[in-house]
Amino acid sequence: MTESNKCRELSGNEHFDHEEEEKLAASNHLSELRFILLGWRWPGKSLTGNTILGREEFRLERAAEFSVKRDAECHGRKLTVVDTPGWFSTQTTPTAYQQEMARSLSMCSPGPHAFLLVVPVGMFTDTDRARIEENLVLFGEAVWRHTIVVFTWAEVLKNMPIERHIRRQGSALQWVLEKCKKRYHVVNNDAFRENTQVPQLIEKVEKMVAEEGGHFKPMTEEDKAQNPVTAEATDENSNPNEVKEKHELGARPKRSCYFSSVQIVDGESPHNLMEGVSD
């Protein structure tokens, strides 16, 4: 076979592969996507929800103690985002908060396509890893197969690739990413309304849904029996109307909260977080 024929054959294969990729992308396109936001208080979690929806739906001035659902038509799809109560780094998550997290499942029936675990760029410790595990266990082991880590405040990295940041944070953060099958994404919440990373996030979610064979399936009755907190929160006899008004209003925020040793007061961006860091 001549060199020119080889080139033509290679070119033909590349064209075929490109067509196959386009078909695959089209087959993964979902007309509706449902997200549940999980994470600490003030890591940019609610702001990430606003960025996905393309408008301010979640009120940033209040640290919600109740799950809140918002819908929007954007990016050619119906998007449902449920924001959940943020947890604390230095103390066990209150049972009431965990019940609200578990209740978020009933707010995006029949189940979320993705849990977005919002992690601000910064120091990540074993305590942070343990807090994530403590709260995600509410949904059962299968939750990890439907979770994408979303890094926020990544602008503080300047020109540092996120992969380098992950390596530098060591085993604690890497353990979380391994549990999520290394699925992660970076969202720059400063680019509100014109965030090109949101369509990329949607593509990753649709790919994950295709790989995992559909959306997240809530726990069975047997699973609930082994997790009383989740069972109580998702009991069909529970009355969500009792807290409906609070769901909408949220609650007054604590004056300060911490992500590891980094202080973020009243939602302030940790712009100086990575200043002076070097290898």
Tab-separated table of N, CA and C in Angstrom, residues 53-152:
chain	number	residue	atom	x	y	z
A	53	LEU	N	-28.221	27.575	36.245
A	53	LEU	CA	-29.537	28.007	35.799
A	53	LEU	C	-29.499	29.302	34.997
A	54	GLY	N	-28.371	30.005	35.047
A	54	GLY	CA	-28.219	31.218	34.251
A	54	GLY	C	-28.867	32.441	34.848
A	55	ARG	N	-29.301	32.363	36.075
A	55	ARG	CA	-29.887	33.519	36.748
A	55	ARG	C	-29.880	33.273	38.260
A	56	GLU	N	-30.114	34.326	39.016
A	56	GLU	CA	-30.070	34.215	40.470
A	56	GLU	C	-31.374	33.614	40.988
A	57	GLU	N	-31.312	32.344	41.339
A	57	GLU	CA	-32.459	31.623	41.874
A	57	GLU	C	-32.292	31.293	43.350
A	58	PHE	N	-31.047	31.091	43.759
A	58	PHE	CA	-30.759	30.782	45.154
A	58	PHE	C	-30.180	32.010	45.824
A	59	ARG	N	-30.724	32.372	46.957
A	59	ARG	CA	-30.334	33.605	47.630
A	59	ARG	C	-29.045	33.398	48.417
A	60	LEU	N	-28.014	34.114	47.980
A	60	LEU	CA	-26.686	33.902	48.547
A	60	LEU	C	-26.526	34.528	49.923
A	61	GLU	N	-27.395	35.473	50.267
A	61	GLU	CA	-27.228	36.153	51.549
A	61	GLU	C	-27.716	35.308	52.715
A	62	ARG	N	-28.335	34.165	52.423
A	62	ARG	CA	-28.837	33.296	53.486
A	62	ARG	C	-28.203	31.917	53.353
A	63	ALA	N	-27.762	31.380	54.492
A	63	ALA	CA	-27.230	30.024	54.500
A	63	ALA	C	-28.402	29.080	54.732
A	64	ALA	N	-28.876	28.441	53.691
A	64	ALA	CA	-30.100	27.640	53.762
A	64	ALA	C	-29.924	26.456	54.695
A	65	GLU	N	-30.930	26.234	55.510
A	65	GLU	CA	-30.979	25.056	56.362
A	65	GLU	C	-32.008	24.064	55.840
A	66	PHE	N	-32.560	24.347	54.666
A	66	PHE	CA	-33.571	23.493	54.063
A	66	PHE	C	-33.265	23.338	52.582
A	67	SER	N	-33.651	22.213	52.029
A	67	SER	CA	-33.452	21.987	50.599
A	67	SER	C	-34.411	22.863	49.800
A	68	VAL	N	-33.886	23.449	48.727
A	68	VAL	CA	-34.669	24.359	47.884
A	68	VAL	C	-34.524	23.916	46.432
A	69	LYS	N	-35.655	23.865	45.725
A	69	LYS	CA	-35.672	23.410	44.334
A	69	LYS	C	-35.978	24.571	43.406
A	70	ARG	N	-35.240	24.634	42.294
A	70	ARG	CA	-35.485	25.635	41.263
A	70	ARG	C	-35.390	24.975	39.886
A	71	ASP	N	-36.199	25.461	38.940
A	71	ASP	CA	-36.222	24.935	37.573
A	71	ASP	C	-35.946	26.063	36.586
A	72	ALA	N	-35.429	25.686	35.431
A	72	ALA	CA	-35.214	26.665	34.359
A	72	ALA	C	-35.097	25.931	33.032
A	73	GLU	N	-35.446	26.636	31.967
A	73	GLU	CA	-35.234	26.132	30.611
A	73	GLU	C	-34.005	26.828	30.050
A	74	CYS	N	-32.930	26.100	29.919
A	74	CYS	CA	-31.700	26.682	29.363
A	74	CYS	C	-30.809	25.571	28.827
A	75	HIS	N	-29.879	25.966	27.964
A	75	HIS	CA	-28.977	25.024	27.309
A	75	HIS	C	-29.761	23.926	26.579
A	76	GLY	N	-30.940	24.294	26.075
A	76	GLY	CA	-31.735	23.366	25.297
A	76	GLY	C	-32.375	22.258	26.100
A	77	ARG	N	-32.494	22.458	27.411
A	77	ARG	CA	-33.028	21.419	28.277
A	77	ARG	C	-33.818	22.045	29.416
A	78	LYS	N	-34.632	21.224	30.052
A	78	LYS	CA	-35.204	21.619	31.324
A	78	LYS	C	-34.229	21.198	32.413
A	79	LEU	N	-33.793	22.151	33.215
A	79	LEU	CA	-32.845	21.873	34.289
A	79	LEU	C	-33.528	22.046	35.639
A	80	THR	N	-33.358	21.079	36.493
A	80	THR	CA	-33.832	21.151	37.870
A	80	THR	C	-32.620	21.083	38.784
A	81	VAL	N	-32.513	22.056	39.679
A	81	VAL	CA	-31.397	22.094	40.626
A	81	VAL	C	-31.966	22.166	42.032
A	82	VAL	N	-31.519	21.267	42.895
A	82	VAL	CA	-31.912	21.274	44.302
A	82	VAL	C	-30.689	21.617	45.135
A	83	ASP	N	-30.774	22.734	45.840
A	83	ASP	CA	-29.694	23.142	46.749
A	83	ASP	C	-30.012	22.610	48.132
A	84	THR	N	-29.020	22.026	48.787
A	84	THR	CA	-29.218	21.397	50.090
A	84	THR	C	-28.494	22.182	51.177
A	85	PRO	N	-28.811	21.939	52.448
A	85	PRO	CA	-28.107	22.639	53.524
A	85	PRO	C	-26.609	22.365	53.479
A	86	GLY	N	-25.832	23.412	53.667
A	86	GLY	CA	-24.386	23.242	53.712
A	86	GLY	C	-23.949	22.703	55.056
A	87	TRP	N	-22.950	21.850	55.049
A	87	TRP	CA	-22.462	21.294	56.311
A	87	TRP	C	-21.230	22.037	56.801
A	88	PHE	N	-20.743	21.668	57.956
A	88	PHE	CA	-19.618	22.337	58.596
A	88	PHE	C	-18.380	21.450	58.535
A	89	SER	N	-17.200	22.078	58.532
A	89	SER	CA	-15.961	21.313	58.486
A	89	SER	C	-15.549	20.806	59.860
A	90	THR	N	-15.865	21.569	60.889
A	90	THR	CA	-15.296	21.285	62.209
A	90	THR	C	-16.274	20.633	63.169
A	91	GLN	N	-17.472	20.271	62.708
A	91	GLN	CA	-18.424	19.619	63.589
A	91	GLN	C	-19.318	18.678	62.801
A	92	THR	N	-19.873	17.719	63.510
A	92	THR	CA	-20.770	16.759	62.883
A	92	THR	C	-22.002	17.468	62.341
A	93	THR	N	-22.455	17.040	61.185
A	93	THR	CA	-23.625	17.661	60.556
A	93	THR	C	-24.877	17.367	61.389
A	94	PRO	N	-25.658	18.389	61.735
A	94	PRO	CA	-26.885	18.163	62.506
A	94	PRO	C	-27.824	17.195	61.790
A	95	THR	N	-28.539	16.385	62.572
A	95	THR	CA	-29.462	15.415	62.006
A	95	THR	C	-30.514	16.084	61.130
A	96	ALA	N	-30.994	17.254	61.557
A	96	ALA	CA	-32.014	17.965	60.777
A	96	ALA	C	-31.484	18.323	59.396
A	97	TYR	N	-30.216	18.704	59.299
A	97	TYR	CA	-29.616	19.018	58.010
A	97	TYR	C	-29.552	17.763	57.143
A	98	GLN	N	-29.141	16.650	57.747
A	98	GLN	CA	-29.033	15.414	56.985
A	98	GLN	C	-30.399	14.950	56.491
A	99	GLN	N	-31.409	15.151	57.292
A	99	GLN	CA	-32.757	14.799	56.845
A	99	GLN	C	-33.173	15.637	55.641
A	100	GLU	N	-32.787	16.903	55.637
A	100	GLU	CA	-33.092	17.762	54.495
A	100	GLU	C	-32.317	17.332	53.250
A	101	MET	N	-31.068	16.923	53.440
A	101	MET	CA	-30.294	16.416	52.307
A	101	MET	C	-30.978	15.193	51.716
A	102	ALA	N	-31.393	14.281	52.583
A	102	ALA	CA	-32.058	13.072	52.113
A	102	ALA	C	-33.380	13.404	51.441
A	103	ARG	N	-34.092	14.421	51.960
A	103	ARG	CA	-35.376	14.796	51.393
A	103	ARG	C	-35.228	15.353	49.969
A	104	SER	N	-34.031	15.813	49.629
A	104	SER	CA	-33.812	16.387	48.300
A	104	SER	C	-34.127	15.381	47.197
A	105	LEU	N	-34.009	14.092	47.497
A	105	LEU	CA	-34.313	13.066	46.496
A	105	LEU	C	-35.761	13.144	46.038
A	106	SER	N	-36.666	13.389	46.984
A	106	SER	CA	-38.085	13.453	46.630
A	106	SER	C	-38.422	14.723	45.867
A	107	MET	N	-37.496	15.691	45.841
A	107	MET	CA	-37.733	16.955	45.157
A	107	MET	C	-37.310	16.900	43.691
A	108	CYS	N	-36.652	15.819	43.299
A	108	CYS	CA	-36.279	15.670	41.882
A	108	CYS	C	-36.560	14.235	41.440
A	109	SER	N	-37.777	13.803	41.728
A	109	SER	CA	-38.229	12.468	41.349
A	109	SER	C	-38.223	12.319	39.815
A	110	PRO	N	-37.883	11.121	39.294
A	110	PRO	CA	-37.653	9.858	39.989
A	110	PRO	C	-36.250	9.678	40.541
A	111	GLY	N	-35.388	10.661	40.357
A	111	GLY	CA	-34.040	10.594	40.897
A	111	GLY	C	-33.129	11.550	40.161
A	112	PRO	N	-32.095	12.051	40.830
A	112	PRO	CA	-31.181	12.995	40.178
A	112	PRO	C	-30.291	12.312	39.147
A	113	HIS	N	-29.970	13.062	38.107
A	113	HIS	CA	-28.989	12.559	37.146
A	113	HIS	C	-27.575	12.705	37.688
A	114	ALA	N	-27.372	13.678	38.577
A	114	ALA	CA	-26.035	13.888	39.122
A	114	ALA	C	-26.103	14.579	40.470
A	115	PHE	N	-25.242	14.141	41.365
A	115	PHE	CA	-24.939	14.875	42.586
A	115	PHE	C	-23.695	15.711	42.282
A	116	LEU	N	-23.791	17.004	42.486
A	116	LEU	CA	-22.650	17.881	42.264
A	116	LEU	C	-22.046	18.205	43.623
A	117	LEU	N	-20.899	17.610	43.905
A	117	LEU	CA	-20.199	17.821	45.173
A	117	LEU	C	-19.296	19.035	45.012
A	118	VAL	N	-19.708	20.161	45.584
A	118	VAL	CA	-19.019	21.432	45.376
A	118	VAL	C	-17.882	21.566	46.383
A	119	VAL	N	-16.671	21.686	45.859
A	119	VAL	CA	-15.466	21.769	46.687
A	119	VAL	C	-14.682	23.012	46.289
A	120	PRO	N	-14.514	23.971	47.194
A	120	PRO	CA	-13.724	25.153	46.849
A	120	PRO	C	-12.242	24.819	46.787
A	121	VAL	N	-11.549	25.433	45.856
A	121	VAL	CA	-10.107	25.237	45.752
A	121	VAL	C	-9.453	25.767	47.023
A	122	GLY	N	-8.596	24.971	47.627
A	122	GLY	CA	-7.933	25.368	48.868
A	122	GLY	C	-7.390	24.142	49.566
A	123	MET	N	-6.946	24.328	50.801
A	123	MET	CA	-6.418	23.218	51.569
A	123	MET	C	-7.514	22.184	51.828
A	124	PHE	N	-7.216	20.935	51.546
A	124	PHE	CA	-8.183	19.854	51.721
A	124	PHE	C	-7.568	18.827	52.657
A	125	THR	N	-8.236	18.543	53.780
A	125	THR	CA	-7.670	17.699	54.828
A	125	THR	C	-8.441	16.390	54.979
A	126	ASP	N	-7.911	15.523	55.829
A	126	ASP	CA	-8.605	14.278	56.138
A	126	ASP	C	-9.946	14.541	56.807
A	127	THR	N	-10.025	15.630	57.575
A	127	THR	CA	-11.299	15.989	58.198
A	127	THR	C	-12.335	16.332	57.137
A	128	ASP	N	-11.923	17.046	56.100
A	128	ASP	CA	-12.832	17.379	55.004
A	128	ASP	C	-13.298	16.111	54.290
A	129	ARG	N	-12.374	15.193	54.075
A	129	ARG	CA	-12.733	13.916	53.443
A	129	ARG	C	-13.750	13.159	54.291
A	130	ALA	N	-13.508	13.118	55.602
A	130	ALA	CA	-14.420	12.413	56.495
A	130	ALA	C	-15.806	13.056	56.516
A	131	ARG	N	-15.850	14.402	56.418
A	131	ARG	CA	-17.137	15.090	56.432
A	131	ARG	C	-17.932	14.764	55.168
A	132	ILE	N	-17.246	14.674	54.028
A	132	ILE	CA	-17.916	14.289	52.787
A	132	ILE	C	-18.480	12.882	52.904
A	133	GLU	N	-17.666	11.968	53.406
A	133	GLU	CA	-18.114	10.583	53.541
A	133	GLU	C	-19.294	10.489	54.502
A	134	GLU	N	-19.246	11.252	55.583
A	134	GLU	CA	-20.314	11.260	56.580
A	134	GLU	C	-21.663	11.648	55.981
A	135	ASN	N	-21.651	12.574	55.045
A	135	ASN	CA	-22.898	13.077	54.481
A	135	ASN	C	-23.350	12.327	53.232
A	136	LEU	N	-22.426	11.868	52.413
A	136	LEU	CA	-22.837	11.138	51.217
A	136	LEU	C	-23.335	9.737	51.540
A	137	VAL	N	-22.956	9.200	52.706
A	137	VAL	CA	-23.421	7.870	53.083
A	137	VAL	C	-24.939	7.847	53.235
A	138	LEU	N	-25.553	9.025	53.403
A	138	LEU	CA	-27.008	9.111	53.516
A	138	LEU	C	-27.710	8.526	52.298
A	139	PHE	N	-27.042	8.588	51.155
A	139	PHE	CA	-27.671	8.167	49.902
A	139	PHE	C	-27.284	6.752	49.492
A	140	GLY	N	-26.438	6.111	50.280
A	140	GLY	CA	-26.003	4.765	49.941
A	140	GLY	C	-24.740	4.776	49.096
A	141	GLU	N	-24.113	3.633	48.989
A	141	GLU	CA	-22.835	3.522	48.283
A	141	GLU	C	-22.950	3.904	46.809
A	142	ALA	N	-24.124	3.696	46.225
A	142	ALA	CA	-24.299	3.976	44.789
A	142	ALA	C	-24.173	5.459	44.464
A	143	VAL	N	-24.243	6.320	45.466
A	143	VAL	CA	-24.178	7.766	45.213
A	143	VAL	C	-22.872	8.152	44.522
A	144	TRP	N	-21.792	7.444	44.839
A	144	TRP	CA	-20.493	7.811	44.274
A	144	TRP	C	-20.465	7.654	42.768
A	145	ARG	N	-21.228	6.699	42.242
A	145	ARG	CA	-21.237	6.460	40.790
A	145	ARG	C	-21.982	7.555	40.037
A	146	HIS	N	-22.675	8.411	40.778
A	146	HIS	CA	-23.459	9.478	40.151
A	146	HIS	C	-23.016	10.861	40.645
A	147	THR	N	-21.792	10.937	41.146
A	147	THR	CA	-21.283	12.192	41.722
A	147	THR	C	-20.149	12.757	40.887
A	148	ILE	N	-20.204	14.059	40.663
A	148	ILE	CA	-19.117	14.793	40.018
A	148	ILE	C	-18.636	15.863	40.988
A	149	VAL	N	-17.339	15.917	41.223
A	149	VAL	CA	-16.766	16.977	42.043
A	149	VAL	C	-16.698	18.253	41.211
A	150	VAL	N	-17.265	19.331	41.740
A	150	VAL	CA	-17.234	20.621	41.052
A	150	VAL	C	-16.356	21.564	41.866
A	151	PHE	N	-15.231	21.943	41.301
A	151	PHE	CA	-14.310	22.860	41.978
A	151	PHE	C	-14.743	24.305	41.732
A	152	THR	N	-14.851	25.067	42.803
A	152	THR	CA	-15.190	26.488	42.702
A	152	THR	C	-14.023	27.334	43.204
